[in-house]
PDB file of C-alpha atoms in Angstrom:
ATOM      1  CA  GLU A   1     259.680 101.398 106.017  1.00 65.00           C
ATOM      2  CA  ALA A   2     257.019 103.429 106.147  1.00 80.00           C
ATOM      3  CA  GLY A   3     253.782 102.324 104.329  1.00 93.00           C
ATOM      4  CA  VAL A   4     251.420 104.598 101.865  1.00 96.00           C
ATOM      5  CA  VAL A   5     249.698 107.601 104.281  1.00 96.00           C
ATOM      6  CA  GLN A   6     246.937 109.244 104.275  1.00 97.00           C
ATOM      7  CA  SER A   7     245.085 111.800 105.674  1.00 97.00           C
ATOM      8  CA  PRO A   8     242.677 112.738 107.098  1.00 97.00           C
ATOM      9  CA  ARG A   9     241.429 109.271 107.858  1.00 95.00           C
ATOM     10  CA  TYR A  10     238.565 110.957 108.496  1.00 97.00           C
ATOM     11  CA  LYS A  11     236.324 113.560 107.026  1.00 97.00           C
ATOM     12  CA  ILE A  12     232.548 114.396 107.898  1.00 98.00           C
ATOM     13  CA  ILE A  13     231.415 117.857 105.722  1.00 97.00           C
ATOM     14  CA  GLU A  14     227.459 119.172 104.541  1.00 97.00           C
ATOM     15  CA  LYS A  15     226.909 118.346 101.557  1.00 96.00           C
ATOM     16  CA  LYS A  16     227.777 120.071  98.453  1.00 97.00           C
ATOM     17  CA  GLN A  17     231.108 121.216 100.603  1.00 97.00           C
ATOM     18  CA  PRO A  18     234.348 120.503  98.975  1.00 97.00           C
ATOM     19  CA  VAL A  19     236.905 118.424  99.938  1.00 98.00           C
ATOM     20  CA  ALA A  20     239.944 116.934  99.400  1.00 98.00           C
ATOM     21  CA  PHE A  21     242.661 114.046 100.042  1.00 97.00           C
ATOM     22  CA  TRP A  22     245.603 113.664 100.164  1.00 97.00           C
ATOM     23  CA  CYS A  23     248.113 110.564 100.045  1.00 97.00           C
ATOM     24  CA  ASN A  24     251.914 110.080  99.942  1.00 97.00           C
ATOM     25  CA  PRO A  25     253.029 107.057  98.316  1.00 96.00           C
ATOM     26  CA  ILE A  26     255.777 104.518  99.642  1.00 95.00           C
ATOM     27  CA  SER A  27     259.089 106.274  98.304  1.00 93.00           C
ATOM     28  CA  GLY A  28     259.936 105.231  94.676  1.00 91.00           C
ATOM     29  CA  HIS A  29     256.545 104.121  93.803  1.00 92.00           C
ATOM     30  CA  ASN A  30     256.416 105.549  90.912  1.00 90.00           C
ATOM     31  CA  THR A  31     252.634 103.884  89.949  1.00 90.00           C
ATOM     32  CA  LEU A  32     249.946 105.269  92.415  1.00 93.00           C
ATOM     33  CA  TYR A  33     246.113 104.547  92.599  1.00 94.00           C
ATOM     34  CA  TRP A  34     243.259 106.204  93.762  1.00 97.00           C
ATOM     35  CA  TYR A  35     240.586 103.083  95.028  1.00 97.00           C
ATOM     36  CA  ARG A  36     236.653 104.405  96.245  1.00 97.00           C
ATOM     37  CA  GLN A  37     235.147 101.437  99.482  1.00 95.00           C
ATOM     38  CA  ASN A  38     231.460 102.267  99.398  1.00 95.00           C
ATOM     39  CA  LEU A  39     230.368 100.685 102.404  1.00 92.00           C
ATOM     40  CA  GLY A  40     229.370  97.076 102.069  1.00 89.00           C
ATOM     41  CA  GLN A  41     231.554  97.125  98.431  1.00 92.00           C
ATOM     42  CA  GLY A  42     235.153  96.587  96.889  1.00 94.00           C
ATOM     43  CA  PRO A  43     236.942  98.616  96.391  1.00 95.00           C
ATOM     44  CA  GLU A  44     236.568 100.125  93.002  1.00 95.00           C
ATOM     45  CA  LEU A  45     239.331 102.207  91.004  1.00 94.00           C
ATOM     46  CA  LEU A  46     239.370 105.483  90.177  1.00 96.00           C
ATOM     47  CA  ILE A  47     242.097 106.639  88.570  1.00 95.00           C
ATOM     48  CA  ARG A  48     245.996 105.662  88.054  1.00 92.00           C
ATOM     49  CA  TYR A  49     248.930 107.701  87.618  1.00 92.00           C
ATOM     50  CA  GLU A  50     252.372 106.483  86.170  1.00 89.00           C
ATOM     51  CA  ASN A  51     254.476 108.926  87.515  1.00 90.00           C
ATOM     52  CA  GLU A  52     253.004 112.370  86.818  1.00 91.00           C
ATOM     53  CA  GLU A  53     249.715 111.314  84.480  1.00 91.00           C
ATOM     54  CA  ALA A  54     246.637 109.907  84.556  1.00 92.00           C
ATOM     55  CA  VAL A  55     246.956 107.140  82.353  1.00 88.00           C
ATOM     56  CA  ASP A  56     243.312 104.698  83.758  1.00 87.00           C
ATOM     57  CA  ASP A  57     240.527 108.129  84.988  1.00 90.00           C
ATOM     58  CA  SER A  58     237.939 106.699  82.745  1.00 88.00           C
ATOM     59  CA  GLN A  59     235.927 105.181  85.882  1.00 90.00           C
ATOM     60  CA  LEU A  60     236.740 108.377  87.839  1.00 93.00           C
ATOM     61  CA  PRO A  61     232.936 110.329  87.873  1.00 91.00           C
ATOM     62  CA  LYS A  62     234.765 113.905  86.286  1.00 90.00           C
ATOM     63  CA  ASP A  63     231.814 116.670  86.727  1.00 94.00           C
ATOM     64  CA  ARG A  64     232.597 116.724  89.719  1.00 96.00           C
ATOM     65  CA  PHE A  65     236.058 113.911  91.572  1.00 97.00           C
ATOM     66  CA  SER A  66     239.414 115.758  90.749  1.00 96.00           C
ATOM     67  CA  ALA A  67     242.846 114.194  91.013  1.00 97.00           C
ATOM     68  CA  GLU A  68     246.575 115.297  90.236  1.00 95.00           C
ATOM     69  CA  ARG A  69     249.575 113.706  91.158  1.00 95.00           C
ATOM     70  CA  LEU A  70     252.159 117.393  90.558  1.00 83.00           C
ATOM     71  CA  LYS A  71     255.802 116.807  91.178  1.00 86.00           C
ATOM     72  CA  GLY A  72     254.020 112.618  90.432  1.00 84.00           C
ATOM     73  CA  VAL A  73     254.636 111.484  94.544  1.00 92.00           C
ATOM     74  CA  ASP A  74     252.348 113.334  96.595  1.00 96.00           C
ATOM     75  CA  SER A  75     248.461 112.856  95.486  1.00 97.00           C
ATOM     76  CA  THR A  76     245.281 115.034  95.741  1.00 97.00           C
ATOM     77  CA  LEU A  77     242.189 113.927  95.221  1.00 98.00           C
ATOM     78  CA  LYS A  78     239.278 116.401  95.029  1.00 97.00           C
ATOM     79  CA  ILE A  79     234.898 116.704  95.263  1.00 97.00           C
ATOM     80  CA  GLN A  80     234.147 119.382  94.585  1.00 97.00           C
ATOM     81  CA  PRO A  81     230.912 119.635  95.126  1.00 96.00           C
ATOM     82  CA  ALA A  82     230.360 116.764  97.780  1.00 97.00           C
ATOM     83  CA  GLU A  83     227.110 114.689  97.154  1.00 97.00           C
ATOM     84  CA  LEU A  84     225.404 112.300 100.427  1.00 97.00           C
ATOM     85  CA  GLY A  85     226.382 109.705  98.030  1.00 96.00           C
ATOM     86  CA  ASP A  86     229.656 110.797  97.934  1.00 97.00           C
ATOM     87  CA  SER A  87     230.207 108.698 101.436  1.00 98.00           C
ATOM     88  CA  ALA A  88     232.514 105.929 101.548  1.00 97.00           C
ATOM     89  CA  VAL A  89     235.828 105.113 102.323  1.00 96.00           C
ATOM     90  CA  TYR A  90     238.299 106.209  99.616  1.00 97.00           C
ATOM     91  CA  LEU A  91     241.604 103.938  99.611  1.00 96.00           C
ATOM     92  CA  CYS A  92     245.565 105.766  98.192  1.00 96.00           C
ATOM     93  CA  ALA A  93     248.013 102.650  96.876  1.00 94.00           C
ATOM     94  CA  SER A  94     250.794 102.481  96.122  1.00 93.00           C
ATOM     95  CA  SER A  95     253.513 100.179  93.951  1.00 90.00           C
ATOM     96  CA  LEU A  96     256.600 100.186  91.816  1.00 87.00           C
ATOM     97  CA  GLU A  97     256.916 101.255  88.474  1.00 74.00           C
ATOM     98  CA  GLY A  98     254.721 100.140  85.982  1.00 62.00           C
ATOM     99  CA  SER A  99     250.974  98.070  86.346  1.00 57.00           C
ATOM    100  CA  ASP A 100     252.116  94.651  87.532  1.00 69.00           C
ATOM    101  CA  THR A 101     254.124  95.047  90.463  1.00 79.00           C
ATOM    102  CA  GLU A 102     252.595  94.817  93.131  1.00 85.00           C
ATOM    103  CA  ALA A 103     250.070  97.066  95.451  1.00 90.00           C
ATOM    104  CA  PHE A 104     250.535  98.752  98.492  1.00 92.00           C
ATOM    105  CA  PHE A 105     247.188 100.480 100.045  1.00 94.00           C
ATOM    106  CA  GLY A 106     247.133 103.832 103.220  1.00 95.00           C
ATOM    107  CA  GLN A 107     244.094 102.611 105.594  1.00 94.00           C
ATOM    108  CA  GLY A 108     241.672 105.213 103.392  1.00 95.00           C
ATOM    109  CA  THR A 109     240.070 108.297 104.125  1.00 96.00           C
ATOM    110  CA  ARG A 110     236.514 108.093 105.572  1.00 96.00           C
ATOM    111  CA  LEU A 111     233.938 110.619 104.274  1.00 98.00           C
ATOM    112  CA  THR A 112     230.830 110.573 105.188  1.00 98.00           C
ATOM    113  CA  VAL A 113     228.873 113.904 104.251  1.00 98.00           C
ATOM    114  CA  VAL A 114     225.922 114.925 105.290  1.00 97.00           C
TER     115      VAL A 114
ATOM    116  CA  ALA B   1     233.555  92.522  81.300  1.00 74.00           C
ATOM    117  CA  GLN B   2     235.635  90.874  84.838  1.00 83.00           C
ATOM    118  CA  SER B   3     234.036  90.054  87.740  1.00 91.00           C
ATOM    119  CA  VAL B   4     234.365  88.363  90.727  1.00 95.00           C
ATOM    120  CA  THR B   5     231.687  87.043  92.741  1.00 96.00           C
ATOM    121  CA  GLN B   6     232.047  86.166  96.829  1.00 97.00           C
ATOM    122  CA  LEU B   7     229.810  83.438  97.569  1.00 91.00           C
ATOM    123  CA  ASP B   8     229.880  84.145 101.585  1.00 95.00           C
ATOM    124  CA  SER B   9     228.785  87.569 102.318  1.00 95.00           C
ATOM    125  CA  GLN B  10     229.342  85.999 106.260  1.00 97.00           C
ATOM    126  CA  VAL B  11     231.265  82.874 106.983  1.00 97.00           C
ATOM    127  CA  PRO B  12     231.005  82.720 111.288  1.00 97.00           C
ATOM    128  CA  VAL B  13     232.537  80.141 112.449  1.00 97.00           C
ATOM    129  CA  PHE B  14     234.498  78.524 116.224  1.00 97.00           C
ATOM    130  CA  GLU B  15     238.185  79.184 117.011  1.00 97.00           C
ATOM    131  CA  GLU B  16     240.626  76.206 116.289  1.00 97.00           C
ATOM    132  CA  ALA B  17     238.253  75.423 113.195  1.00 98.00           C
ATOM    133  CA  PRO B  18     238.578  74.986 109.458  1.00 98.00           C
ATOM    134  CA  VAL B  19     237.506  77.129 107.468  1.00 98.00           C
ATOM    135  CA  GLU B  20     236.268  78.427 103.172  1.00 97.00           C
ATOM    136  CA  LEU B  21     235.676  81.190 102.036  1.00 98.00           C
ATOM    137  CA  ARG B  22     234.524  80.756  98.009  1.00 98.00           C
ATOM    138  CA  CYS B  23     235.529  83.166  95.104  1.00 97.00           C
ATOM    139  CA  ASN B  24     234.466  82.549  91.639  1.00 97.00           C
ATOM    140  CA  TYR B  25     235.465  84.657  88.091  1.00 94.00           C
ATOM    141  CA  SER B  26     234.919  86.052  85.272  1.00 91.00           C
ATOM    142  CA  SER B  27     237.139  86.995  82.571  1.00 82.00           C
ATOM    143  CA  SER B  28     237.897  85.485  79.072  1.00 73.00           C
ATOM    144  CA  VAL B  29     241.313  86.622  79.339  1.00 78.00           C
ATOM    145  CA  SER B  30     244.002  84.803  81.474  1.00 79.00           C
ATOM    146  CA  VAL B  31     244.491  86.285  84.482  1.00 85.00           C
ATOM    147  CA  TYR B  32     246.330  87.858  88.779  1.00 90.00           C
ATOM    148  CA  LEU B  33     243.980  86.732  91.278  1.00 92.00           C
ATOM    149  CA  PHE B  34     244.487  87.816  94.624  1.00 94.00           C
ATOM    150  CA  TRP B  35     243.272  87.710  97.989  1.00 97.00           C
ATOM    151  CA  TYR B  36     243.384  90.610 100.179  1.00 96.00           C
ATOM    152  CA  VAL B  37     242.141  91.111 104.410  1.00 96.00           C
ATOM    153  CA  GLN B  38     241.083  94.157 105.206  1.00 94.00           C
ATOM    154  CA  TYR B  39     241.084  94.449 109.258  1.00 92.00           C
ATOM    155  CA  PRO B  40     238.714  97.323 111.053  1.00 86.00           C
ATOM    156  CA  ASN B  41     239.368 100.690 110.399  1.00 80.00           C
ATOM    157  CA  GLN B  42     242.624  99.469 108.388  1.00 85.00           C
ATOM    158  CA  GLY B  43     243.371  99.553 104.958  1.00 87.00           C
ATOM    159  CA  LEU B  44     244.269  96.276 102.680  1.00 92.00           C
ATOM    160  CA  GLN B  45     246.276  93.999 103.372  1.00 93.00           C
ATOM    161  CA  LEU B  46     247.262  91.370 101.217  1.00 94.00           C
ATOM    162  CA  LEU B  47     247.648  87.730 101.596  1.00 96.00           C
ATOM    163  CA  LEU B  48     248.170  85.309  99.006  1.00 95.00           C
ATOM    164  CA  LYS B  49     248.608  86.003  94.779  1.00 93.00           C
ATOM    165  CA  TYR B  50     248.309  84.105  91.589  1.00 92.00           C
ATOM    166  CA  LEU B  51     250.297  84.947  88.238  1.00 88.00           C
ATOM    167  CA  SER B  52     250.954  81.315  87.304  1.00 86.00           C
ATOM    168  CA  GLY B  53     253.088  78.269  87.772  1.00 88.00           C
ATOM    169  CA  SER B  54     251.704  76.191  90.916  1.00 90.00           C
ATOM    170  CA  THR B  55     247.876  76.583  91.274  1.00 91.00           C
ATOM    171  CA  LEU B  56     247.866  75.813  94.846  1.00 96.00           C
ATOM    172  CA  VAL B  57     249.062  79.129  96.900  1.00 96.00           C
ATOM    173  CA  LYS B  58     250.984  79.417 100.041  1.00 96.00           C
ATOM    174  CA  GLY B  59     250.073  82.891 101.999  1.00 95.00           C
ATOM    175  CA  ILE B  60     250.834  84.395 105.286  1.00 94.00           C
ATOM    176  CA  ASN B  61     248.796  83.714 108.237  1.00 93.00           C
ATOM    177  CA  GLY B  62     248.618  80.204 107.047  1.00 96.00           C
ATOM    178  CA  PHE B  63     246.596  80.765 104.590  1.00 97.00           C
ATOM    179  CA  GLU B  64     246.031  78.954 100.775  1.00 97.00           C
ATOM    180  CA  ALA B  65     244.746  79.473  98.109  1.00 98.00           C
ATOM    181  CA  GLU B  66     243.795  77.207  94.830  1.00 96.00           C
ATOM    182  CA  PHE B  67     243.402  77.893  91.018  1.00 94.00           C
ATOM    183  CA  ASN B  68     240.752  75.894  89.197  1.00 94.00           C
ATOM    184  CA  LYS B  69     240.540  77.579  85.855  1.00 91.00           C
ATOM    185  CA  SER B  70     238.275  74.913  84.762  1.00 91.00           C
ATOM    186  CA  GLN B  71     235.626  76.003  87.386  1.00 93.00           C
ATOM    187  CA  THR B  72     237.410  79.795  87.431  1.00 93.00           C
ATOM    188  CA  SER B  73     237.526  79.405  91.067  1.00 95.00           C
ATOM    189  CA  PHE B  74     239.561  80.006  93.603  1.00 97.00           C
ATOM    190  CA  HIS B  75     239.055  79.195  97.359  1.00 98.00           C
ATOM    191  CA  LEU B  76     240.386  80.418 100.183  1.00 98.00           C
ATOM    192  CA  ARG B  77     241.429  78.359 102.869  1.00 98.00           C
ATOM    193  CA  LYS B  78     242.447  77.711 106.564  1.00 98.00           C
ATOM    194  CA  PRO B  79     243.090  74.566 108.534  1.00 97.00           C
ATOM    195  CA  SER B  80     242.556  76.085 112.623  1.00 97.00           C
ATOM    196  CA  VAL B  81     241.535  79.723 113.223  1.00 97.00           C
ATOM    197  CA  HIS B  82     242.244  81.936 115.477  1.00 97.00           C
ATOM    198  CA  ILE B  83     240.808  84.765 117.270  1.00 96.00           C
ATOM    199  CA  SER B  84     243.004  87.194 115.448  1.00 95.00           C
ATOM    200  CA  ASP B  85     241.541  86.268 111.717  1.00 97.00           C
ATOM    201  CA  THR B  86     238.397  87.492 112.819  1.00 97.00           C
ATOM    202  CA  ALA B  87     238.264  90.209 109.221  1.00 97.00           C
ATOM    203  CA  GLU B  88     237.111  91.495 105.826  1.00 97.00           C
ATOM    204  CA  TYR B  89     238.363  89.161 103.482  1.00 98.00           C
ATOM    205  CA  PHE B  90     238.654  90.097  99.397  1.00 97.00           C
ATOM    206  CA  CYS B  91     239.080  88.184  96.456  1.00 97.00           C
ATOM    207  CA  ALA B  92     240.046  90.794  93.994  1.00 95.00           C
ATOM    208  CA  VAL B  93     240.693  89.184  89.778  1.00 92.00           C
ATOM    209  CA  SER B  94     243.250  91.948  86.837  1.00 86.00           C
ATOM    210  CA  GLU B  95     243.841  90.978  83.362  1.00 73.00           C
ATOM    211  CA  GLY B  96     247.454  89.307  83.048  1.00 61.00           C
ATOM    212  CA  GLY B  97     249.985  92.088  83.139  1.00 64.00           C
ATOM    213  CA  SER B  98     248.937  94.099  86.049  1.00 70.00           C
ATOM    214  CA  GLN B  99     249.272  93.630  89.786  1.00 79.00           C
ATOM    215  CA  GLY B 100     247.258  97.052  90.577  1.00 81.00           C
ATOM    216  CA  ASN B 101     244.702  98.046  88.227  1.00 85.00           C
ATOM    217  CA  LEU B 102     242.695  96.027  90.590  1.00 90.00           C
ATOM    218  CA  ILE B 103     237.664  94.162  90.414  1.00 92.00           C
ATOM    219  CA  PHE B 104     237.775  92.542  92.928  1.00 95.00           C
ATOM    220  CA  GLY B 105     234.843  90.964  95.215  1.00 96.00           C
ATOM    221  CA  LYS B 106     231.979  92.546  97.652  1.00 96.00           C
ATOM    222  CA  GLY B 107     234.043  90.685 100.152  1.00 97.00           C
ATOM    223  CA  THR B 108     233.223  87.760 103.479  1.00 98.00           C
ATOM    224  CA  LYS B 109     233.255  89.122 106.337  1.00 97.00           C
ATOM    225  CA  LEU B 110     234.845  86.002 108.336  1.00 97.00           C
ATOM    226  CA  SER B 111     233.262  85.827 112.302  1.00 97.00           C
ATOM    227  CA  VAL B 112     235.854  83.883 114.737  1.00 97.00           C
ATOM    228  CA  LYS B 113     234.198  82.880 118.122  1.00 96.00           C
ATOM    229  CA  PRO B 114     235.663  81.266 120.720  1.00 94.00           C
TER     230      PRO B 114
END
C-alpha cells in the first residue's frame, strides 16, 4: 500500500516568488495535516483538515500561507510571496477519520529560499 | 500549554551499547506520548506510543519507553544499538483524544559508532 506521497521532494526558489507543495494522503484517510520542520527543530503543526474542512489552522501564517483540500483527498500548501525564513521541510501526514488515530507522515518537501 | 523537552541534542554511542534518550513533557491534562524516528531526508516513522494502560511500551526495532507520570517523563531505551539506528529521534505529546495534533521536541541525534 502506498504511503503519503509528497511532491516535489526539493524546491529552490528566490525570495518573493510563489511556491506550492502537493500532498496525496493514504487512500481512505480523511484527516490530513501539514507540518513545518525548521532546521534543527521538531515539526510544528500548520493546519489540519477533516475531509475538505480546515478544522485547525490557528498556526498557519495567513498573510502569506494558504492551503486547500478540494474534494477531501489531495491537498496543496502555498506560500506567496516566499521569504528567506520560510526555508524548511514541509511534511504532510494523514490518518483515518478523526484525530484519535495514528498519523502517517510523507517524506516531506525541502524548501530553500535564496 | 503543552511542551516537550528533549534533554540531549546529540548522543554518541558505540555499537552494541545500551542507549537512553530522555524526554520530559509538561501538560495540565491527560496526554498521549510518542517517539518518532527520522532517517536522513526521510519523513517521520512511529517507533512507539503510549495512550493508556501499561506504562512500559514496546515498539519497533527493539526500542521501548516507560511513561512516568510523577516525573512527567517518557524516556526511550534500547539495550543494544546497531549502526542502522543512527538517526534523529523525536519525542511528541498530544492531548488525550488526538494522535495527530502533535507537539514535538527539538529532537536527539543518535550516532552509533563501530
